[in-house]
Short mmCIF file of C-alpha atoms and ligand atoms in Angstrom, two decimals:
data_model
loop_
_atom_site.label_atom_id
_atom_site.label_comp_id
_atom_site.label_asym_id
_atom_site.label_seq_id
_atom_site.Cartn_x
_atom_site.Cartn_y
_atom_site.Cartn_z
CA UNK G 4 -0.43 -0.49 0.09
CA UNK G 5 0.98 3.73 -0.74
CA UNK G 6 1.42 5.58 2.61
CA UNK G 7 0.25 9.52 1.83
CA UNK G 8 -0.32 13.34 3.89
CA UNK G 9 -3.15 14.46 3.09
CA UNK G 10 -3.83 18.51 4.39
CA UNK G 11 -6.48 17.52 6.81
CA UNK G 12 -7.26 22.10 7.63
CA UNK G 13 -5.47 25.23 6.76
CA UNK G 14 -3.67 27.05 9.85
CA UNK G 15 -4.40 29.63 11.23
CA UNK G 16 -1.35 31.13 12.53
CA UNK G 17 1.22 28.66 13.85
CA UNK G 18 0.90 24.74 11.39
CA UNK G 19 0.41 22.25 14.12
CA UNK G 20 0.05 18.23 13.41
CA UNK G 21 -3.68 18.09 12.73
CA UNK G 22 -3.49 20.08 9.36
CA UNK G 23 -2.68 16.72 9.00
CA UNK G 24 -4.05 13.36 8.34
CA UNK G 25 -2.46 10.26 7.15
CA UNK G 26 -3.70 7.98 4.89
CA UNK G 27 -3.34 4.68 2.75
CA UNK G 28 -4.01 4.20 -0.90
CA UNK G 29 -3.27 1.38 -3.31
CA UNK G 30 0.07 1.95 -4.61
CA UNK G 31 -0.30 3.16 -8.39
CA UNK G 32 0.51 2.01 -11.42
CA UNK G 33 1.65 3.40 -14.57
CA UNK G 34 0.82 4.66 -18.03
CA UNK G 35 2.04 5.15 -20.82
CA UNK G 36 4.52 7.58 -20.65
CA UNK G 37 4.67 7.54 -16.64
CA UNK G 38 7.25 6.38 -14.30
CA UNK G 39 6.29 4.74 -10.78
CA UNK G 40 8.87 5.65 -8.03
CA UNK G 41 9.55 4.88 -4.94
CA UNK G 42 10.17 7.21 -2.72
CA UNK G 43 13.94 7.73 -0.44
CA UNK G 44 14.10 11.48 1.04
CA UNK G 45 11.16 14.06 0.74
CA UNK G 46 11.85 18.28 1.06
CA UNK G 47 11.13 20.17 3.80
CA UNK G 48 10.55 24.16 2.50
CA UNK G 49 10.01 27.02 3.91
CA UNK G 50 6.99 27.30 0.87
CA UNK G 51 5.19 24.70 1.98
CA UNK G 52 3.92 26.73 4.06
CA UNK G 53 2.88 28.94 2.26
CA UNK G 54 1.18 25.91 0.16
CA UNK G 55 -1.42 25.97 3.56
CA UNK G 56 -3.41 28.77 2.48
CA UNK G 57 -6.31 30.27 0.10
CA UNK G 58 -4.20 33.52 0.71
CA UNK G 59 -3.05 34.48 -4.02
CA UNK G 60 0.48 33.56 -4.27
CA UNK G 61 2.98 32.55 -6.82
CA UNK G 62 1.95 28.55 -6.97
CA UNK G 63 -1.84 27.69 -5.45
CA UNK G 64 -2.54 26.56 -2.13
CA UNK G 65 -2.91 22.57 -2.03
CA UNK G 66 -6.61 21.81 -1.44
CA UNK G 67 -7.79 19.67 1.47
CA UNK G 68 -7.92 16.42 1.06
CA UNK G 69 -5.27 16.97 -1.33
CA UNK G 70 -1.33 15.19 -1.01
CA UNK G 71 0.75 17.93 0.39
CA UNK G 72 3.33 18.62 -2.34
CA UNK G 73 6.37 17.80 -2.00
CA UNK G 74 9.94 17.31 -3.70
CA UNK G 75 11.33 13.80 -3.64
CA UNK G 76 14.78 11.31 -4.46
CA UNK G 77 13.54 8.80 -5.04
CA UNK G 78 13.91 5.41 -7.04
CA UNK G 79 11.79 4.67 -10.56
CA UNK G 80 10.12 0.63 -10.18
CA UNK G 81 8.51 0.71 -13.12
CA UNK G 82 8.92 2.68 -16.87
CA UNK G 83 7.33 2.84 -19.97
CA UNK G 84 8.71 5.44 -21.22
CA UNK G 85 12.05 5.45 -22.78
CA UNK G 86 14.14 7.68 -21.16
CA UNK G 87 13.70 6.02 -17.96
CA UNK G 88 14.09 2.40 -16.53
CA UNK G 89 13.61 0.91 -12.95
CA UNK G 90 17.22 1.44 -11.08
CA UNK G 91 16.87 4.92 -12.22
CA UNK G 92 17.55 7.62 -9.11
CA UNK G 93 15.51 10.87 -9.76
CA UNK G 94 13.89 14.14 -8.34
CA UNK G 95 10.46 14.08 -8.46
CA UNK G 96 7.61 16.61 -8.07
CA UNK G 97 5.62 13.34 -5.68
CA UNK G 98 4.30 15.52 -2.92
CA UNK G 99 4.47 13.76 0.81
CA UNK G 100 3.52 10.38 0.24
CA UNK G 101 6.07 7.00 -0.09
CA UNK G 102 4.86 6.10 -4.37
CA UNK G 103 4.23 8.62 -6.52
CA UNK G 104 3.60 8.15 -10.30
CA UNK G 105 3.41 10.77 -12.75
CA UNK G 106 4.52 11.96 -17.13
CA UNK G 107 8.61 11.02 -17.58
CA UNK G 108 8.43 14.60 -17.92
CA UNK G 109 7.74 15.41 -14.41
CA UNK G 110 10.71 14.26 -13.42
CA UNK G 111 14.64 14.23 -13.15
CA UNK G 112 17.56 11.63 -13.51
CA UNK G 113 20.13 12.60 -11.75
CA UNK G 114 23.31 10.88 -11.10
CA UNK G 115 23.67 9.70 -7.07
CA UNK G 116 27.12 7.45 -7.37
CA UNK G 117 29.77 10.19 -6.78
CA UNK G 118 27.95 12.39 -3.40
CA UNK G 119 24.08 11.08 -1.81
CA UNK G 120 21.01 11.51 -3.06
CA UNK G 121 19.12 13.49 -0.76
CA UNK G 122 21.66 16.21 -1.70
CA UNK G 123 20.36 16.31 -4.81
CA UNK G 124 16.98 18.66 -2.54
CA UNK G 125 19.67 20.00 -1.24
CA UNK G 126 22.56 21.88 -1.86
CA UNK G 127 22.44 20.93 -5.52
CA UNK G 128 18.98 20.54 -5.70
CA UNK G 129 16.07 23.52 -6.02
CA UNK G 130 17.59 24.97 -2.13
CA UNK G 131 21.70 25.33 -4.25
CA UNK G 132 19.47 27.13 -7.64
CA UNK G 133 18.15 29.50 -5.08
CA UNK G 134 20.83 30.50 -4.01
CA UNK G 135 22.95 30.39 -6.46
CA UNK G 136 21.00 31.98 -9.91
CA UNK G 137 19.89 34.74 -6.51
CA UNK G 138 23.92 35.71 -5.98
CA UNK G 139 24.72 35.51 -9.79
CA UNK G 140 22.07 37.28 -11.79
CA UNK G 141 20.50 39.69 -8.25
CA UNK G 142 22.86 40.73 -5.71
CA UNK G 143 25.75 39.88 -8.01
CA UNK G 144 28.48 40.48 -5.72
CA UNK G 145 32.28 41.45 -6.79
CA UNK G 146 35.52 39.95 -5.70
CA UNK G 147 36.57 42.75 -2.43
CA UNK G 148 32.94 43.47 -1.52
CA UNK G 149 30.63 42.56 1.88
CA UNK G 150 27.70 39.66 1.60
CA UNK G 151 25.47 39.67 4.17
CA UNK G 152 22.84 36.36 4.04
CA UNK G 153 20.01 35.79 6.64
CA UNK G 154 19.34 31.57 7.54
CA UNK G 155 22.78 30.92 7.20
CA UNK G 156 23.42 27.50 8.14
CA UNK G 157 20.57 27.04 7.14
CA UNK G 158 19.19 25.48 2.94
CA UNK G 159 20.07 28.15 1.08
CA UNK G 160 21.77 30.47 4.02
CA UNK G 161 24.44 27.95 3.27
CA UNK G 162 25.29 28.10 0.47
CA UNK G 163 25.30 31.73 -0.39
CA UNK G 164 27.53 32.07 2.23
CA UNK G 165 30.24 29.49 0.51
CA UNK G 166 28.94 31.33 -3.07
CA UNK G 167 30.30 34.36 -1.12
CA UNK G 168 33.35 32.77 0.17
CA UNK G 169 34.72 31.04 -4.02
CA UNK G 170 34.19 35.01 -6.10
CA UNK G 171 35.99 36.23 -3.44
CA UNK G 172 33.81 38.22 -1.00
CA UNK G 173 33.77 39.12 2.69
CA UNK G 174 30.83 36.37 3.80
CA UNK G 175 28.96 37.25 6.62
CA UNK G 176 26.28 35.42 8.76
CA UNK G 177 23.27 36.09 10.40
CA UNK G 178 21.35 33.17 12.26
CA UNK G 179 19.47 32.08 15.51
CA UNK G 180 21.75 31.02 18.31
CA UNK G 181 25.38 30.33 19.16
CA UNK G 182 26.28 26.61 17.64
CA UNK G 183 24.69 27.83 14.62
CA UNK G 184 27.30 30.11 13.99
CA UNK G 185 30.13 28.49 15.02
CA UNK G 186 29.10 26.03 12.28
CA UNK G 187 28.69 28.49 9.60
CA UNK G 188 32.32 30.32 9.91
CA UNK G 189 33.80 27.14 11.55
CA UNK G 190 32.71 24.69 8.92
CA UNK G 191 31.50 26.53 5.98
CA UNK G 192 34.74 28.87 6.28
CA UNK G 193 32.32 31.96 6.38
CA UNK G 194 34.32 35.50 8.34
CA UNK G 195 31.85 36.10 10.62
CA UNK G 196 28.06 35.33 11.74
CA UNK G 197 26.33 37.69 13.67
CA UNK G 198 23.50 35.53 16.78
CA UNK G 199 20.43 38.25 16.27
CA UNK G 200 18.91 36.06 18.74
CA UNK G 201 21.65 38.09 21.10
CA UNK G 202 20.32 40.94 20.72
CA UNK G 203 23.05 44.36 19.71
CA UNK G 204 22.10 42.91 16.10
CA UNK G 205 22.44 46.68 14.70
CA UNK G 206 25.80 47.12 16.36
CA UNK G 207 27.07 42.72 15.98
CA UNK G 208 26.34 43.68 12.33
CA UNK G 209 27.87 46.49 12.32
CA UNK G 210 31.20 45.27 13.96
CA UNK G 211 31.34 42.64 11.14
CA UNK G 212 31.19 44.72 8.90
CA UNK G 213 33.41 47.52 9.10
CA UNK G 214 33.26 48.58 4.92
CA UNK G 215 28.78 47.82 4.69
CA UNK G 216 27.62 46.24 3.43
CA UNK G 217 27.39 46.08 -0.89
CA UNK G 218 24.72 42.89 -1.12
CA UNK G 219 22.07 41.12 1.23
CA UNK G 220 20.11 38.08 0.80
CA UNK G 221 16.95 38.27 2.34
CA UNK G 222 15.95 35.48 3.82
CA UNK G 223 13.76 35.83 6.86
CA UNK G 224 12.67 39.03 6.83
CA UNK G 225 11.10 41.03 9.75
CA UNK G 226 13.26 42.43 12.34
CA UNK G 227 16.58 41.65 10.41
CA UNK G 228 16.18 42.72 6.81
CA UNK G 229 15.59 46.36 8.78
CA UNK G 230 18.27 46.59 10.53
CA UNK G 231 20.70 44.99 7.69
CA UNK G 232 18.72 47.66 5.96
CA UNK G 233 20.53 50.33 7.75
CA UNK G 234 24.23 49.44 6.88
CA UNK G 235 24.36 48.97 2.61
CA UNK G 236 26.29 50.02 0.71
CA UNK G 237 25.34 52.94 -2.11
CA UNK G 238 24.12 51.44 -4.84
CA UNK G 239 23.96 47.26 -2.98
CA UNK G 240 22.47 45.46 -4.23
CA UNK G 241 18.61 43.05 -2.21
CA UNK G 242 17.19 40.05 -3.06
CA UNK G 243 14.28 39.44 -1.35
CA UNK G 244 14.84 35.19 -1.92
CA UNK G 245 12.44 34.29 1.44
CA UNK G 246 10.21 36.05 4.90
CA UNK G 247 10.25 33.11 7.16
CA UNK G 248 9.47 34.96 10.33
CA UNK G 249 6.39 37.20 8.55
CA UNK G 250 5.26 32.92 7.05
CA UNK G 251 2.57 31.98 10.12
CA UNK G 252 3.10 35.90 11.81
CA UNK G 253 -1.18 36.83 11.95
CA UNK G 254 0.14 40.34 10.48
CA UNK G 255 3.41 41.19 8.29
CA UNK G 256 6.41 42.71 9.54
CA UNK G 257 6.38 46.75 8.53
CA UNK G 258 9.61 48.30 7.75
CA UNK G 259 10.53 50.76 9.27
CA UNK G 260 14.11 52.18 7.02
CA UNK G 261 12.82 52.29 3.72
CA UNK G 262 15.07 54.74 3.08
CA UNK G 263 17.88 53.48 3.00
CA UNK G 264 16.50 51.98 -0.69
CA UNK G 265 15.70 55.61 -2.09
CA UNK G 266 19.21 57.16 -0.48
CA UNK G 267 21.00 54.31 -1.13
CA UNK G 268 19.86 53.54 -4.66
CA UNK G 269 19.78 49.81 -3.92
CA UNK G 270 18.45 47.70 -5.83
CA UNK G 271 16.18 45.67 -4.51
CA UNK G 272 13.99 42.61 -6.39
CA UNK G 273 12.15 38.74 -5.57
CA UNK G 274 13.50 35.81 -7.17
CA UNK G 275 10.95 33.59 -7.21
CA UNK G 276 14.22 30.54 -8.66
CA UNK G 277 11.62 28.71 -11.23
CA UNK G 278 12.05 31.61 -13.04
CA UNK G 279 15.55 30.33 -14.40
CA UNK G 280 13.76 27.70 -14.85
CA UNK G 281 15.89 27.23 -18.30
CA UNK G 282 18.75 27.80 -17.00
CA UNK G 283 18.69 25.47 -14.08
CA UNK G 284 22.28 23.67 -16.13
CA UNK G 285 24.64 25.76 -15.61
CA UNK G 286 23.26 25.54 -11.96
CA UNK G 287 23.76 22.12 -11.19
CA UNK G 288 27.00 22.36 -13.62
CA UNK G 289 28.77 24.62 -11.11
CA UNK G 290 27.18 23.04 -7.81
CA UNK G 291 28.07 19.49 -7.98
CA UNK G 292 31.90 21.00 -9.03
CA UNK G 293 32.04 23.28 -6.22
CA UNK G 294 31.04 20.47 -3.49
CA UNK G 295 33.37 17.10 -5.42
CA UNK G 296 36.61 19.79 -4.88
CA UNK G 297 35.39 20.23 -1.26
CA UNK G 298 34.03 24.24 -1.76
CA UNK G 299 31.26 23.31 -0.74
CA UNK G 300 29.52 21.49 2.14
CA UNK G 301 26.26 20.24 3.54
CA UNK G 302 24.40 19.61 6.67
CA UNK G 303 21.01 17.57 6.38
CA UNK G 304 18.32 17.42 9.45
CA UNK G 305 16.69 13.97 9.23
CA UNK G 306 13.57 13.49 10.61
CA UNK G 307 12.39 9.49 10.36
CA UNK G 308 9.53 8.19 8.35
CA UNK G 309 6.74 10.01 6.54
CA UNK G 310 4.31 10.36 9.31
CA UNK G 311 6.96 12.49 11.20
CA UNK G 312 6.78 14.75 8.12
CA UNK G 313 4.05 17.49 10.54
CA UNK G 314 6.75 17.15 13.03
CA UNK G 315 9.79 18.20 10.90
CA UNK G 316 7.57 21.01 9.17
CA UNK G 317 6.60 22.91 12.62
CA UNK G 318 10.68 21.96 13.33
CA UNK G 319 11.45 24.04 10.53
CA UNK G 320 9.09 26.97 10.71
CA UNK G 321 10.82 27.41 13.98
CA UNK G 322 14.03 26.90 13.37
CA UNK G 323 14.65 23.74 15.09
CA UNK G 324 16.47 21.93 11.89
CA UNK G 325 20.16 22.61 12.06
CA UNK G 326 20.56 22.34 7.79
CA UNK G 327 18.80 21.30 4.88
CA UNK G 328 15.49 19.49 6.72
CA UNK G 329 14.36 16.01 4.86
CA UNK G 330 12.17 13.48 6.03
CA UNK G 331 13.67 9.57 5.66
CA UNK G 332 11.54 7.56 3.11
CA UNK G 333 12.89 3.63 3.53
N1 NAP A 20 12.11 32.67 -3.83
C1 NAP A 20 13.28 31.27 -3.52
O1 NAP A 20 13.02 30.56 -4.59
C2 NAP A 20 12.77 30.28 -2.48
C3 NAP A 20 13.44 28.77 -2.44
C4 NAP A 20 13.72 28.24 -1.25
C5 NAP A 20 14.07 28.80 -0.01
N2 NAP A 20 13.27 30.76 -0.23
C6 NAP A 20 13.69 30.81 0.98
O2 NAP A 20 14.98 31.09 1.08
C7 NAP A 20 14.04 30.71 2.70
C8 NAP A 20 15.18 30.19 2.96
O3 NAP A 20 14.94 28.80 3.02
P1 NAP A 20 16.04 26.70 3.74
O4 NAP A 20 14.92 26.40 2.46
O5 NAP A 20 16.95 27.54 3.45
O6 NAP A 20 15.39 27.66 4.69
P2 NAP A 20 16.39 27.33 6.21
O7 NAP A 20 17.14 28.19 6.29
O8 NAP A 20 17.26 25.42 6.25
O9 NAP A 20 15.80 27.03 7.73
C9 NAP A 20 14.45 27.61 7.60
C10 NAP A 20 15.34 28.73 8.79
O10 NAP A 20 15.40 30.26 8.68
C11 NAP A 20 15.42 30.73 9.98
N3 NAP A 20 13.90 31.66 10.52
C12 NAP A 20 12.72 31.19 10.79
N4 NAP A 20 11.83 31.28 11.70
C13 NAP A 20 12.45 32.23 11.46
C14 NAP A 20 12.60 33.85 12.80
N5 NAP A 20 10.90 34.10 13.01
N6 NAP A 20 13.29 34.95 11.93
C15 NAP A 20 14.79 34.65 11.95
N7 NAP A 20 14.75 33.25 11.63
C16 NAP A 20 14.41 32.41 11.13
C17 NAP A 20 15.60 29.77 11.40
O11 NAP A 20 17.25 29.51 11.04
P3 NAP A 20 17.75 29.88 12.44
O12 NAP A 20 17.43 29.96 13.46
O13 NAP A 20 19.19 30.92 12.67
O14 NAP A 20 16.50 31.85 12.56
C18 NAP A 20 15.38 28.03 9.63
O15 NAP A 20 16.21 27.43 10.38
C19 NAP A 20 12.25 30.83 3.86
O16 NAP A 20 12.66 32.54 3.52
C20 NAP A 20 12.30 30.49 1.93
O17 NAP A 20 11.20 30.64 2.20
C21 NAP A 20 12.99 31.05 -1.37
#
């Protein structure tokens, strides 16, 4: 039997386990042009909070009773598509379930012989590509410049800072807690990381950025973004990638330092990674090269079993994950 997690109700404020329901169903059979996949890993991502809502967004939300959306990495069990055969490793838009069946065109074949399969949901997957294009095309950091990134120990942030270092910049992270900050500096090689939970964010960030901030990769929003705005340099660039501090809030945070955009002639651009779909091969090639060269390190936070996926998502939205959040399915 297939096991899957469906949306039982829309959360108001924080997500709770009662917003989900675990169901069983027959294992799907592939039709012509289709492939059946056994999922081994499920990616948990902050955007899933947005899908648990009827609010207008860049993608339609999940309906009540529908399988929660999400990307998985797994193995082909049966194929009626010429490009796939049993045993192939793939990523797929399966949602929160153990087995998935769909058109071969929806799958991506991956080579997991040199790196773990799970990396294709993290540093070599959607989060890695988000960091890559947000940095390359929007932050456009030049050697010697200072790049700041929030949620620095996470899936996207950790890649952003390591790209900044690989491209000759000063990389400064912002993260919650001493352990995450130590990891970002000692393991990932950032120049500094500021613990926003320790207070004095503005003073500490200013000290870590003695020449100001040329590029900001924003993952969190709210007070952290507002504070960093005060340190931006003339003609700085800002990638608005995520606003996780607002995702469960009843009211969005109101920015106070908007003026910094005007006086510094900042370029501020929102990004959604699938706008770069045609250039994914470029990111995939550069990111795996860095991983194999030991210049792009990653850390994973693993929840065991599909039925624990709701717990994993709730933890992620509260910052309890330490690295890319995954669910091990088998
Ligand atoms: N635009 C796109 O295409 C795109 C694609 C992927 C991801 N994103 C966005 O990128 C951001 C990071 O995603 P990710 O997958 O890399 O997640 P992640 O960083 O691995 O995990 C989320 C982290 O956000 C931080 N956080 C949570 N609530 C917070 C709060 N109230 N204030 C400050 N920090 C908070 C926590 O780290 P700390 O403990 O350090 O606070 C938590 O560990 C999210 O906003 C996500 O929506 C956007």
